[in-house]
Coordinates of C-alpha atoms in Angstrom, one line a residue:
Chain A
X837 CA 3.0 47.5 -13.8
X838 CA 0.5 50.0 -15.2
X839 CA 0.4 48.4 -18.6
X840 CA 0.2 45.0 -17.1
X841 CA -2.8 46.1 -15.0
X842 CA -4.6 47.6 -18.0
X843 CA -4.0 44.6 -20.2
X844 CA -5.4 42.2 -17.5
X845 CA -8.3 44.5 -16.8
X846 CA -9.1 44.7 -20.5
X847 CA -9.1 40.9 -20.8
X848 CA -11.4 40.7 -17.8
X849 CA -13.9 43.2 -19.4
X850 CA -14.0 41.2 -22.6
X851 CA -14.7 38.0 -20.6
X852 CA -17.4 39.7 -18.7
X853 CA -19.2 40.9 -21.9
X854 CA -19.0 37.4 -23.4
X855 CA -20.3 35.9 -20.2
X856 CA -23.2 38.4 -20.0
X857 CA -24.3 37.5 -23.5
X858 CA -24.4 33.8 -22.6
X859 CA -26.3 34.6 -19.3
X860 CA -28.7 36.8 -21.2
X861 CA -29.3 34.2 -23.9
X862 CA -29.9 31.5 -21.3
X863 CA -33.5 32.6 -20.8
X864 CA -34.1 32.1 -24.5
X865 CA -32.7 28.6 -24.5
X866 CA -35.7 27.3 -22.6
X867 CA -37.9 25.3 -25.0
X868 CA -41.1 27.0 -25.7
X869 CA -42.2 30.4 -24.4
X870 CA -40.3 31.4 -21.2
X871 CA -43.3 33.3 -20.0
X872 CA -45.4 30.1 -19.9
X873 CA -42.6 28.2 -18.4
X874 CA -42.4 30.8 -15.6
X875 CA -46.1 31.3 -15.0
X876 CA -47.2 27.7 -15.7
X877 CA -50.0 26.5 -18.0
X878 CA -52.8 28.1 -16.0
X879 CA -51.8 31.6 -16.7
X880 CA -54.3 34.0 -18.2
X881 CA -53.5 35.9 -21.4
X882 CA -53.5 39.2 -19.4
X883 CA -50.9 37.8 -16.9
X884 CA -48.8 36.6 -19.9
X885 CA -48.9 39.9 -21.7
X886 CA -48.1 41.8 -18.5
X887 CA -45.1 39.7 -17.7
X888 CA -43.9 39.7 -21.3
X889 CA -44.1 43.5 -21.3
X890 CA -42.5 43.8 -17.9
X891 CA -39.5 41.7 -18.9
X892 CA -39.2 43.5 -22.2
X893 CA -39.6 40.2 -24.1
X894 CA -41.6 41.9 -26.8
X895 CA -38.6 43.9 -28.0
X896 CA -36.0 42.6 -30.6
X897 CA -33.2 40.5 -29.0
X898 CA -30.5 43.0 -29.4
X899 CA -32.6 45.8 -27.9
X900 CA -33.5 43.4 -25.0
X901 CA -29.8 42.7 -24.4
X902 CA -28.8 46.4 -24.5
X903 CA -31.6 47.2 -22.0
X904 CA -30.7 44.4 -19.7
X905 CA -27.0 45.0 -19.8
X906 CA -27.5 48.8 -19.4
X907 CA -29.7 48.2 -16.4
X908 CA -27.2 45.8 -14.9
X909 CA -24.4 48.3 -15.3
X910 CA -26.5 50.7 -13.2
X911 CA -27.0 48.1 -10.6
X912 CA -30.5 47.1 -11.6
X913 CA -30.7 43.3 -12.2
X914 CA -34.5 43.3 -12.6
X915 CA -37.3 42.1 -10.4
X916 CA -37.6 38.7 -8.8
X917 CA -40.7 37.0 -10.0
X918 CA -41.2 35.0 -6.8
X919 CA -40.4 37.7 -4.2
X920 CA -41.5 40.6 -6.3
X921 CA -38.5 42.5 -5.0
X922 CA -35.4 43.8 -6.9
X923 CA -32.9 40.9 -7.6
X924 CA -30.1 43.0 -6.0
X925 CA -32.1 42.9 -2.8
X926 CA -32.4 39.1 -3.0
X927 CA -28.6 38.8 -3.6
X928 CA -27.8 41.2 -0.8
X929 CA -29.8 39.1 1.7
X930 CA -27.7 36.0 0.8
X931 CA -24.4 37.9 0.4
X932 CA -23.4 38.1 4.1
X933 CA -23.7 34.3 4.6
X934 CA -21.9 33.5 1.3
X935 CA -19.1 35.9 1.7
X936 CA -18.4 34.8 5.3
X937 CA -18.7 31.2 4.3
X938 CA -16.2 31.6 1.4
X939 CA -13.8 33.7 3.5
X940 CA -13.7 31.2 6.4
X941 CA -13.4 28.3 3.9
X942 CA -10.4 30.0 2.2
X943 CA -8.8 30.5 5.7
X944 CA -9.1 26.8 6.3
X945 CA -7.8 25.9 2.9
X946 CA -4.7 28.2 3.4
X947 CA -4.2 27.2 7.0
X948 CA -4.4 23.5 6.3
X949 CA -3.4 23.0 2.7
X950 CA -0.2 25.1 2.5
X951 CA 1.6 24.1 5.8
X952 CA 0.6 20.5 5.6
X953 CA 1.7 20.4 1.9
X954 CA 5.1 21.8 3.1
X955 CA 5.3 19.2 5.8
X956 CA 4.5 16.5 3.3
X957 CA 7.2 17.7 0.9
X958 CA 9.8 18.0 3.6
X959 CA 9.1 14.5 4.8
X960 CA 8.8 13.1 1.3
X961 CA 8.5 9.3 1.2
X962 CA 8.1 8.9 5.0
X963 CA 5.0 7.5 6.7
X964 CA 4.0 11.1 7.5
X965 CA 4.0 12.0 3.8
X966 CA 2.2 8.8 2.8
X967 CA -0.4 9.2 5.6
X968 CA -1.1 12.9 4.6
X969 CA -1.2 12.0 0.9
X970 CA -3.7 9.3 1.7
X971 CA -5.8 11.7 3.8
X972 CA -5.7 14.2 0.9
X973 CA -6.9 11.7 -1.6
X974 CA -9.7 10.7 0.7
X975 CA -10.8 14.3 1.3
X976 CA -10.6 15.1 -2.4
X977 CA -12.6 12.2 -3.6
X978 CA -15.4 12.2 -1.0
X979 CA -18.3 14.5 -2.1
X980 CA -18.8 17.7 -0.1
X981 CA -22.4 16.9 1.0
X982 CA -21.2 13.5 2.4
X983 CA -18.5 15.2 4.5
X984 CA -21.1 17.8 5.6
X985 CA -23.5 15.1 6.7
X986 CA -20.8 13.3 8.7
X987 CA -19.7 16.5 10.3
X988 CA -23.3 17.2 11.4
X989 CA -23.6 13.6 12.6
X990 CA -20.4 13.8 14.7
X991 CA -19.9 17.4 15.8
X992 CA -23.5 18.6 15.9
X993 CA -25.8 15.6 16.6
X994 CA -23.2 13.6 18.5
X995 CA -20.9 15.9 20.4
X996 CA -23.1 19.0 20.3
X997 CA -20.1 21.3 19.8
X998 CA -21.5 23.2 16.9
X999 CA -25.0 24.0 15.6
X1000 CA -26.1 21.8 12.7
X1001 CA -27.9 24.3 10.5
X1002 CA -29.0 27.9 9.8
X1003 CA -27.1 31.1 10.3
X1004 CA -28.4 34.2 12.1
X1005 CA -26.6 37.3 10.9
X1006 CA -23.5 38.5 12.8
X1007 CA -25.4 41.8 13.1
X1008 CA -28.1 40.1 15.2
X1009 CA -28.0 38.9 18.7
X1010 CA -24.9 36.9 19.4
X1011 CA -22.8 39.0 17.2
X1012 CA -19.5 37.4 16.0
X1013 CA -20.2 34.3 18.1
X1014 CA -22.8 33.4 15.4
X1015 CA -19.8 32.5 13.2
X1016 CA -19.9 29.1 15.0
X1017 CA -22.8 28.3 12.7
X1018 CA -20.4 28.5 9.8
X1019 CA -17.7 26.2 11.3
X1020 CA -19.0 22.9 10.1
X1021 CA -20.2 24.1 6.6
X1022 CA -16.9 25.8 6.0
X1023 CA -15.0 22.7 7.0
X1024 CA -17.1 20.6 4.7
X1025 CA -16.5 23.0 1.9
X1026 CA -12.8 23.4 2.6
X1027 CA -12.0 19.6 2.7
X1028 CA -11.7 18.8 -1.0
X1029 CA -10.2 22.1 -1.9
X1030 CA -7.6 22.0 1.0
X1031 CA -6.7 18.6 -0.2
X1032 CA -6.0 19.9 -3.7
X1033 CA -4.0 22.8 -2.4
X1034 CA -2.0 20.4 -0.1
X1035 CA -1.1 18.2 -3.1
X1036 CA -0.2 21.2 -5.2
X1037 CA 1.9 22.7 -2.5
X1038 CA 3.7 19.4 -2.0
X1039 CA 4.3 18.8 -5.7
X1040 CA 5.4 22.4 -6.3
X1041 CA 7.8 22.3 -3.3
X1042 CA 9.4 19.1 -4.6
X1043 CA 9.8 20.6 -8.0
X1044 CA 11.5 23.7 -6.7
X1045 CA 13.7 21.7 -4.4
X1046 CA 15.4 20.2 -7.4
X1047 CA 16.2 23.6 -8.9
X1048 CA 19.9 24.6 -9.2
X1049 CA 19.4 27.7 -7.1
X1050 CA 18.3 25.7 -4.1
X1051 CA 21.6 23.8 -4.4
X1052 CA 23.3 27.2 -4.5
X1053 CA 21.5 28.2 -1.3
X1054 CA 22.6 25.0 0.4
X1055 CA 26.1 25.6 -0.8
X1056 CA 26.1 29.0 1.0
X1057 CA 25.8 27.1 4.3
X1058 CA 22.3 28.4 5.1
X1059 CA 20.4 26.2 7.6
X1060 CA 18.0 23.7 6.0
X1061 CA 14.8 25.4 7.4
X1062 CA 15.9 28.7 6.0
X1063 CA 16.5 27.1 2.6
X1064 CA 13.0 25.7 2.7
X1065 CA 11.3 29.0 3.8
X1066 CA 13.3 31.5 1.8
X1067 CA 14.2 29.7 -1.3
X1068 CA 11.9 26.7 -1.9
X1069 CA 8.6 27.9 -0.4
X1070 CA 8.6 31.4 -1.9
X1071 CA 9.1 30.0 -5.4
X1072 CA 6.7 27.1 -4.8
X1073 CA 4.0 29.4 -3.7
X1074 CA 3.9 31.0 -7.2
X1075 CA 2.1 28.0 -8.5
X1076 CA -0.1 27.7 -5.4
X1077 CA -1.3 31.4 -5.5
X1078 CA -2.4 31.1 -9.1
X1079 CA -4.5 28.0 -8.0
X1080 CA -6.4 30.1 -5.4
X1081 CA -8.4 31.7 -8.3
X1082 CA -9.5 28.4 -9.5
X1083 CA -10.2 27.2 -6.0
X1084 CA -12.5 30.1 -5.6
X1085 CA -14.5 29.1 -8.7
X1086 CA -14.8 25.6 -7.2
X1087 CA -16.1 27.1 -3.9
X1088 CA -18.9 28.9 -5.7
X1089 CA -20.3 25.8 -7.3
X1090 CA -19.7 23.6 -4.2
X1091 CA -21.3 26.2 -1.9
X1092 CA -24.6 25.5 -3.6
X1093 CA -24.6 22.0 -2.2
X1094 CA -23.1 22.9 1.2
X1095 CA -25.6 25.7 1.8
X1096 CA -28.4 23.3 1.0
X1097 CA -27.1 20.6 3.4
X1098 CA -26.6 23.1 6.2
X1099 CA -29.7 25.1 5.4
X1100 CA -27.7 28.4 5.2
X1101 CA -29.5 31.5 3.9
X1102 CA -26.7 32.1 1.3
X1103 CA -26.7 32.9 -2.4
X1104 CA -26.0 29.3 -3.3
X1105 CA -29.3 28.1 -1.7
X1106 CA -31.1 31.1 -3.3
X1107 CA -30.0 29.9 -6.7
X1108 CA -31.2 26.4 -6.1
X1109 CA -34.6 27.6 -4.8
X1110 CA -34.8 30.1 -7.7
X1111 CA -34.2 27.3 -10.2
X1112 CA -37.0 25.3 -8.6
X1113 CA -39.3 28.4 -8.7
X1114 CA -38.2 29.3 -12.2
X1115 CA -37.2 32.7 -11.0
X1116 CA -35.0 33.5 -14.0
X1117 CA -34.1 37.1 -13.2
X1118 CA -32.6 36.0 -9.9
X1119 CA -30.7 33.2 -11.5
X1120 CA -29.3 35.5 -14.2
X1121 CA -28.4 38.1 -11.6
X1122 CA -26.6 35.7 -9.3
X1123 CA -24.6 34.2 -12.2
X1124 CA -23.7 37.7 -13.4
X1125 CA -22.5 38.8 -10.0
X1126 CA -20.6 35.5 -9.5
X1127 CA -18.8 36.0 -12.8
X1128 CA -17.8 39.5 -11.8
X1129 CA -16.6 38.3 -8.5
X1130 CA -14.6 35.5 -10.1
X1131 CA -13.0 37.9 -12.6
X1132 CA -12.0 40.4 -9.8
X1133 CA -10.5 37.7 -7.7
X1134 CA -8.5 36.3 -10.6
X1135 CA -7.4 39.8 -11.5
X1136 CA -6.1 40.2 -7.9
X1137 CA -4.4 36.8 -8.1
X1138 CA -2.6 37.9 -11.3
X1139 CA -1.5 41.1 -9.8
X1140 CA -0.2 39.5 -6.6
X1141 CA 1.6 37.0 -8.9
X1142 CA 3.3 40.0 -10.5
X1143 CA 4.4 41.2 -7.1
X1144 CA 5.7 37.7 -6.1
X1145 CA 7.6 37.0 -9.3
X1146 CA 9.7 39.8 -10.8
X1147 CA 10.0 38.0 -14.1
X1148 CA 6.3 38.3 -15.0
X1149 CA 6.5 41.8 -16.5
X1150 CA 8.8 40.6 -19.3
X1151 CA 6.7 37.7 -20.3
Chain Q
X447 CA 44.9 22.2 2.4
X448 CA 42.3 19.9 1.0
X449 CA 43.0 16.2 1.1
X450 CA 40.6 13.8 -0.7
X451 CA 41.4 10.2 0.2
X452 CA 39.9 7.3 -1.8
X453 CA 36.3 8.5 -1.9
X454 CA 33.5 6.3 -3.3
X455 CA 30.1 7.8 -4.3
X456 CA 27.4 5.2 -4.8
X457 CA 23.8 5.1 -5.8
X458 CA 21.9 3.9 -2.8
X459 CA 21.5 0.2 -3.3
X460 CA 23.2 0.6 -6.7
X461 CA 26.5 0.9 -8.5
X462 CA 29.4 3.1 -7.6
X463 CA 29.6 6.3 -9.7
X464 CA 32.9 7.5 -8.2
X465 CA 35.2 4.6 -7.5
X466 CA 38.0 5.6 -5.2
X467 CA 39.3 9.1 -6.1
X468 CA 42.2 10.7 -4.2
X469 CA 43.9 14.1 -4.7
X470 CA 45.0 17.1 -2.7
X471 CA 44.8 20.8 -3.4
X472 CA 47.4 23.2 -2.0
X473 CA 46.7 26.9 -1.5
X474 CA 47.2 29.0 -4.6
X475 CA 47.1 26.0 -6.9
X476 CA 44.6 25.1 -9.6
X477 CA 43.9 21.4 -10.1
X478 CA 42.1 20.7 -13.4
X479 CA 39.8 17.6 -13.2
X480 CA 39.2 16.4 -16.8
X481 CA 36.9 13.8 -18.1
X482 CA 34.0 13.1 -20.4
X483 CA 30.5 13.8 -19.3
X484 CA 29.3 10.9 -17.0
X485 CA 32.8 10.2 -15.8
X486 CA 31.9 11.3 -12.2
X487 CA 33.6 14.7 -12.2
X488 CA 30.5 16.6 -11.0
X489 CA 29.6 13.9 -8.4
X490 CA 33.1 14.1 -7.0
X491 CA 32.8 17.8 -6.6
X492 CA 29.3 17.6 -5.0
X493 CA 30.6 14.9 -2.6
X494 CA 33.4 17.3 -1.5
X495 CA 30.8 20.0 -0.8
X496 CA 28.4 17.7 1.0
X497 CA 25.8 18.4 -1.6
X498 CA 25.2 15.0 -3.1
X499 CA 21.6 14.5 -4.3
X500 CA 19.5 12.3 -2.0
X501 CA 19.8 9.3 -4.3
X502 CA 23.6 9.2 -3.9
X503 CA 25.8 8.9 -0.9
X504 CA 29.5 8.9 0.0
X505 CA 30.0 5.2 0.8
X506 CA 33.8 5.2 1.6
X507 CA 36.8 7.4 1.8
X508 CA 37.5 10.7 3.6
X509 CA 37.7 14.4 3.0
X510 CA 39.9 16.4 5.3
X511 CA 40.6 20.1 5.3
X512 CA 43.5 21.4 7.4
X513 CA 43.4 18.0 9.1
X514 CA 39.8 18.3 10.1
X515 CA 37.4 15.6 8.9
X516 CA 34.5 17.1 6.9
X517 CA 33.6 13.9 5.0
X518 CA 29.9 13.7 5.9
X519 CA 29.2 17.3 6.8
X520 CA 26.6 19.4 4.9
X521 CA 27.6 22.9 4.2
X522 CA 25.7 24.4 7.1
X523 CA 27.4 22.0 9.4
X524 CA 30.8 23.3 8.3
X525 CA 30.1 27.0 8.9
X526 CA 31.3 27.0 12.5
X527 CA 34.3 24.8 11.9
X528 CA 37.7 26.4 12.5
X529 CA 39.2 24.8 9.4
X530 CA 39.3 26.3 5.9
X531 CA 36.1 26.5 3.9
X532 CA 35.1 25.2 0.5
X533 CA 32.8 27.0 -1.9
X534 CA 31.4 26.0 -5.3
X535 CA 30.5 27.7 -8.6
X536 CA 28.1 25.6 -10.7
X537 CA 27.9 25.0 -14.4
X538 CA 24.6 26.7 -15.2
X539 CA 24.7 30.4 -14.2
X540 CA 21.2 30.9 -15.8
X541 CA 19.5 28.6 -13.2
X542 CA 21.8 28.8 -10.2
X543 CA 20.5 32.1 -8.9
X544 CA 17.1 32.4 -7.2
X545 CA 14.8 34.2 -9.7
X546 CA 12.7 36.1 -7.1
X547 CA 15.5 37.6 -5.0
X548 CA 17.6 40.6 -5.8
X549 CA 21.4 40.1 -6.4
X550 CA 22.1 42.0 -3.2
X551 CA 19.9 39.7 -1.1
X552 CA 21.5 36.6 -2.5
X553 CA 25.1 37.8 -1.8
X554 CA 24.3 39.4 1.6
X555 CA 22.6 36.1 2.7
X556 CA 25.9 34.3 2.1
X557 CA 27.9 37.1 3.9
X558 CA 25.6 36.9 7.0
X559 CA 26.1 33.2 7.3
X560 CA 29.8 33.4 7.4
X561 CA 30.4 36.9 8.9
X562 CA 27.4 37.4 11.2
X563 CA 29.0 40.4 12.8
X564 CA 29.9 42.5 9.7
X565 CA 27.6 44.8 7.9
X566 CA 26.5 42.6 4.9
X567 CA 25.9 45.4 2.4
X568 CA 29.4 46.9 2.1
X569 CA 30.9 43.5 2.2
X570 CA 28.6 42.4 -0.7
X571 CA 29.7 45.4 -2.7
X572 CA 33.3 44.6 -2.0
X573 CA 32.7 41.0 -3.3
X574 CA 31.1 42.3 -6.5
X575 CA 34.1 44.6 -7.0
X576 CA 36.4 41.6 -6.5
X577 CA 34.7 39.8 -9.4
X578 CA 34.9 43.0 -11.4
X579 CA 31.2 43.7 -11.9
X580 CA 30.8 47.2 -13.1
X581 CA 28.3 49.6 -11.6
X582 CA 27.8 47.5 -8.5
X583 CA 25.2 49.8 -7.0
X584 CA 22.9 49.2 -9.9
X585 CA 23.6 45.5 -10.2
X586 CA 22.9 44.9 -6.5
X587 CA 19.3 46.0 -7.1
X588 CA 18.9 43.8 -10.2
X589 CA 17.1 40.5 -10.4
X590 CA 19.0 37.6 -12.0
X591 CA 17.0 37.6 -15.2
X592 CA 18.2 41.1 -15.8
X593 CA 21.9 40.0 -16.0
X594 CA 23.8 38.3 -18.8
X595 CA 25.2 34.8 -18.3
X596 CA 28.7 36.1 -17.7
X597 CA 27.5 38.6 -15.1
X598 CA 25.5 35.9 -13.4
X599 CA 28.5 33.6 -13.2
X600 CA 30.5 36.5 -11.6
X601 CA 27.7 36.9 -9.1
X602 CA 28.0 33.2 -8.4
X603 CA 31.7 33.6 -7.8
X604 CA 31.0 36.5 -5.5
X605 CA 28.6 34.4 -3.5
X606 CA 31.2 31.6 -3.3
X607 CA 33.9 34.1 -2.1
X608 CA 31.6 35.2 0.7
X609 CA 32.9 32.4 3.0
X610 CA 36.6 33.3 2.2
X611 CA 37.1 29.8 0.8
X612 CA 40.4 28.1 1.1
X613 CA 39.3 25.9 -1.9
X614 CA 37.0 27.0 -4.7
X615 CA 35.3 24.3 -6.7
X616 CA 34.4 25.4 -10.2
X617 CA 32.2 22.8 -12.0
X618 CA 32.4 23.7 -15.7
X619 CA 31.8 27.3 -14.9
X620 CA 32.4 28.5 -18.4
X621 CA 30.7 25.8 -20.4
X622 CA 27.5 27.7 -20.8
X623 CA 29.1 31.0 -21.7
X624 CA 30.2 32.6 -24.9
X625 CA 33.9 32.2 -25.8
X626 CA 34.9 35.8 -25.1
X627 CA 33.1 35.7 -21.8
X628 CA 34.7 32.4 -21.0
X629 CA 38.1 33.9 -21.3
X630 CA 37.2 36.7 -18.9
X631 CA 35.8 34.3 -16.3
X632 CA 38.9 32.1 -16.6
X633 CA 41.1 35.1 -16.2
X634 CA 39.1 36.1 -13.2
X635 CA 39.5 32.7 -11.5
X636 CA 43.2 32.6 -12.1
X637 CA 43.6 36.1 -10.7
X638 CA 41.5 35.4 -7.6
X639 CA 43.5 32.2 -7.0
X640 CA 46.7 34.2 -7.0
X641 CA 45.4 37.2 -5.1
X642 CA 43.6 35.2 -2.3
X643 CA 46.1 32.3 -2.2
X644 CA 43.1 30.1 -2.8
X645 CA 43.2 26.5 -4.1
X646 CA 40.9 25.8 -7.1
X647 CA 39.4 22.5 -8.3
X648 CA 38.5 23.3 -11.9
X649 CA 36.3 20.7 -13.5
X650 CA 36.0 20.7 -17.3
X651 CA 35.9 18.4 -20.3
X652 CA 37.9 20.9 -22.2
X653 CA 41.6 20.1 -22.4
X654 CA 42.4 23.5 -24.0
X655 CA 41.0 25.3 -20.9
X656 CA 43.1 23.0 -18.6
X657 CA 46.3 23.7 -20.6
X658 CA 45.7 27.5 -20.1
X659 CA 44.6 27.5 -16.5
X660 CA 45.6 24.6 -14.4
X661 CA 48.8 23.9 -12.5
X662 CA 48.1 20.2 -12.1
X663 CA 45.7 17.9 -13.9
X664 CA 43.8 14.8 -12.9
X665 CA 42.2 12.8 -15.7
X666 CA 39.0 10.9 -14.8
X667 CA 37.5 8.0 -16.6
X668 CA 34.6 5.8 -15.6
X669 CA 34.7 7.0 -12.0
X670 CA 38.4 6.6 -11.4
X671 CA 41.4 8.9 -11.8
X672 CA 43.5 7.4 -14.5
X673 CA 46.3 10.0 -14.6
X674 CA 47.8 12.7 -12.4
X675 CA 50.4 15.1 -13.4
X676 CA 51.7 18.7 -13.6
X677 CA 50.2 20.4 -16.6
X678 CA 53.4 20.8 -18.6
X679 CA 54.6 17.2 -18.4
X680 CA 51.1 15.9 -19.0
X681 CA 50.7 17.7 -22.3
X682 CA 54.3 17.0 -23.3
X683 CA 54.2 13.2 -22.6
X684 CA 50.9 11.7 -21.3
X685 CA 51.3 8.3 -19.7
X686 CA 47.8 6.9 -19.9
X687 CA 46.5 5.8 -23.3
X688 CA 43.2 7.5 -22.5
X689 CA 44.9 10.9 -21.9
X690 CA 46.9 10.3 -25.1
X691 CA 43.7 9.6 -27.0
X692 CA 42.0 12.7 -25.6
X693 CA 44.9 14.8 -26.8
X694 CA 44.8 13.2 -30.2
X695 CA 41.1 14.3 -30.4
X696 CA 42.1 18.0 -30.1
X697 CA 41.6 19.6 -33.5
X698 CA 44.9 20.4 -35.2
X699 CA 44.7 23.4 -37.5
X700 CA 47.8 22.2 -39.4
X701 CA 46.5 18.8 -40.2
X702 CA 45.1 18.0 -43.6
X703 CA 42.7 15.4 -42.4
X704 CA 39.1 16.3 -43.1
X705 CA 37.9 14.0 -40.3
X706 CA 38.6 14.8 -36.7
X707 CA 40.0 12.0 -34.5
X708 CA 37.7 10.4 -32.0
X709 CA 38.0 7.6 -29.5
X710 CA 36.0 4.6 -30.7
X711 CA 33.3 3.1 -28.5
X712 CA 31.8 4.9 -25.6
X713 CA 32.5 5.3 -21.9
X714 CA 31.0 2.5 -19.8
X715 CA 28.0 3.3 -17.7
X716 CA 28.1 2.9 -13.9
X717 CA 27.4 -0.7 -13.0
X718 CA 28.6 -1.9 -16.4
X719 CA 32.3 -1.1 -15.9
X720 CA 34.5 -3.9 -17.2
X721 CA 36.9 -5.7 -14.8
X722 CA 40.5 -4.9 -15.0
X723 CA 41.3 -1.6 -16.6
X724 CA 38.0 0.3 -17.3
X725 CA 39.5 1.7 -20.5
X726 CA 40.7 -1.6 -21.9
X727 CA 37.7 -2.2 -24.4
X728 CA 38.6 1.1 -26.2
X729 CA 42.3 1.0 -25.8
X730 CA 44.6 0.2 -28.8
X731 CA 47.4 -1.0 -26.4
X732 CA 45.2 -3.4 -24.4
X733 CA 46.6 -6.9 -23.9
X734 CA 45.6 -9.9 -21.8
X735 CA 46.7 -8.5 -18.4
X736 CA 44.5 -5.4 -18.9
X737 CA 41.2 -7.4 -19.0
X738 CA 41.2 -8.6 -15.3
X739 CA 42.8 -8.0 -12.0
X740 CA 44.2 -4.8 -10.4
X741 CA 45.9 -2.2 -12.6
X742 CA 49.4 -1.1 -11.5
X743 CA 50.4 2.5 -11.1
X744 CA 53.0 3.7 -13.6
X745 CA 55.1 6.5 -12.2
X746 CA 56.8 9.1 -14.3
X747 CA 59.1 11.9 -13.2
X748 CA 57.9 14.8 -11.1
X749 CA 55.1 12.9 -9.5
X750 CA 53.3 12.0 -12.8
X751 CA 51.3 8.8 -12.3
X752 CA 49.0 6.7 -14.5
X753 CA 46.9 3.6 -13.8
X754 CA 48.2 1.5 -16.7
X755 CA 49.9 -1.8 -17.6
X756 CA 51.4 -0.5 -20.8
X757 CA 51.9 3.3 -20.4
X758 CA 52.7 5.6 -23.3
X759 CA 56.0 7.5 -23.5
X760 CA 58.0 4.9 -21.5
X761 CA 61.0 7.2 -21.7
X762 CA 59.7 9.4 -19.0
X763 CA 59.0 6.6 -16.5
X764 CA 61.0 6.9 -13.3

């Protein structure tokens, strides 16, 4: 277990270093001088020199990278050009919304995708299975923003059950009841991913159901529902759990669109706005934090996989 | 006592795979069911257990145990029945145990189904002792991938014994094992059969194993039983030409022939079984009557029977 953990952590660190080089290099991929791109054509030479010096762009590339990475390690991701505040501050402001949104979305995905996938597998070939499979295909193929707009149209504008946009912090007036602002966006974000988890759970259950050891379990005289829960589901979930890591990656990129549609003050919307404002330090910072988060979550998924499957250590 | 009467297993909306098979198994007796792969041996055994895959079904015939009809009952529907139980050991010990559960959990689970009032853990240890697994305390904590094939097959037998079966079905239980381990497992099955007065249906394609182990033999070809006999008369004087041809294929160390004997042609697939005697296209004794119509049953002494117009060894016919 210890060696497994060290090996996985080592791999994650190498990935992080590679990602950080790409993220760092990204500012230099912009055609022309990034300073002019940031400040626009009307910038005075003094402004240009000031910004160039402040961003350290007059140093050699390797030195620039070491300074940037060194600062990042100490939690300093630089200054936002637009807000003139530390990038970490900008990320912190969006973090609450994004973390809550991602968490609630994951809850929907697990609550809907896994049980419905199980139901679909148990009722394989019946109208229930076909109906659910059709629904899953529909949800997976419709773009998130479209689902979002329809949810707003029906449940916010039409029925008035949920607010359509914005999100006041849960630490402000209203407290936890403010989470209702996140219901519709999280549903929109969950829809395509829950559909994929549903399909994966179903396929995995059907695969495992054909295994010899499931026949052994039946031969013991165990009741069918216990065969499903104890023997089929537990093994089928191995594949589903490893998909949660990828689902999270999908959430990050899809959250950008969802936060924009629902006008949520999250990190995704911050990135979109920063791209429009050419606020490169913010973009770099957000991407770096996202990569870290992604690596940590996949590390956790790998470790939980090890707990679920006793064979992993040998392989 | 297990009585199987004329069972037919069919693909749903398709051909019959098992075409009217009957036999009985008494306590303490080992019946060897022999046939080539694809002859319907495994499907017969799964039908007995109520474990046919969804694409197949038992379309005719009956299975009774101690006079109680269990024909269409799944294993969990038989647990509460008063009659004797059946249990099964499968061909592939490597894949027949759940990879994520410890051995103890897998045996205790079977114990709890059949003996809900006993303490499962000591009973599981007792079962492992019965199948002669050394160091039971340690093996109970192991996962299947930590055990060898022979040990896994012993665990499978222990699981099967949890329901105190009156009949144990063993579907090629030693085919996937090393020869030395095979002998140990065969010895174990013979011993358990004697000690527990348990009937055994032993399915194999290996005539050598049958000769060593079985009391009686049923030979299966293309979904039907072609010959039934006690083991000794069968090997001395087979009646059915198919049985005779199988025996001719056994390697003979004293023969000078460089080429081993084979049966020409191949077994017919379900749905393409010829009319008349299914073996007739490959049979050297086949004549006009074999090609169509029902095949008569030739009876030898001591209950030996064969479905054949022109049986071998006519001297033993009753």
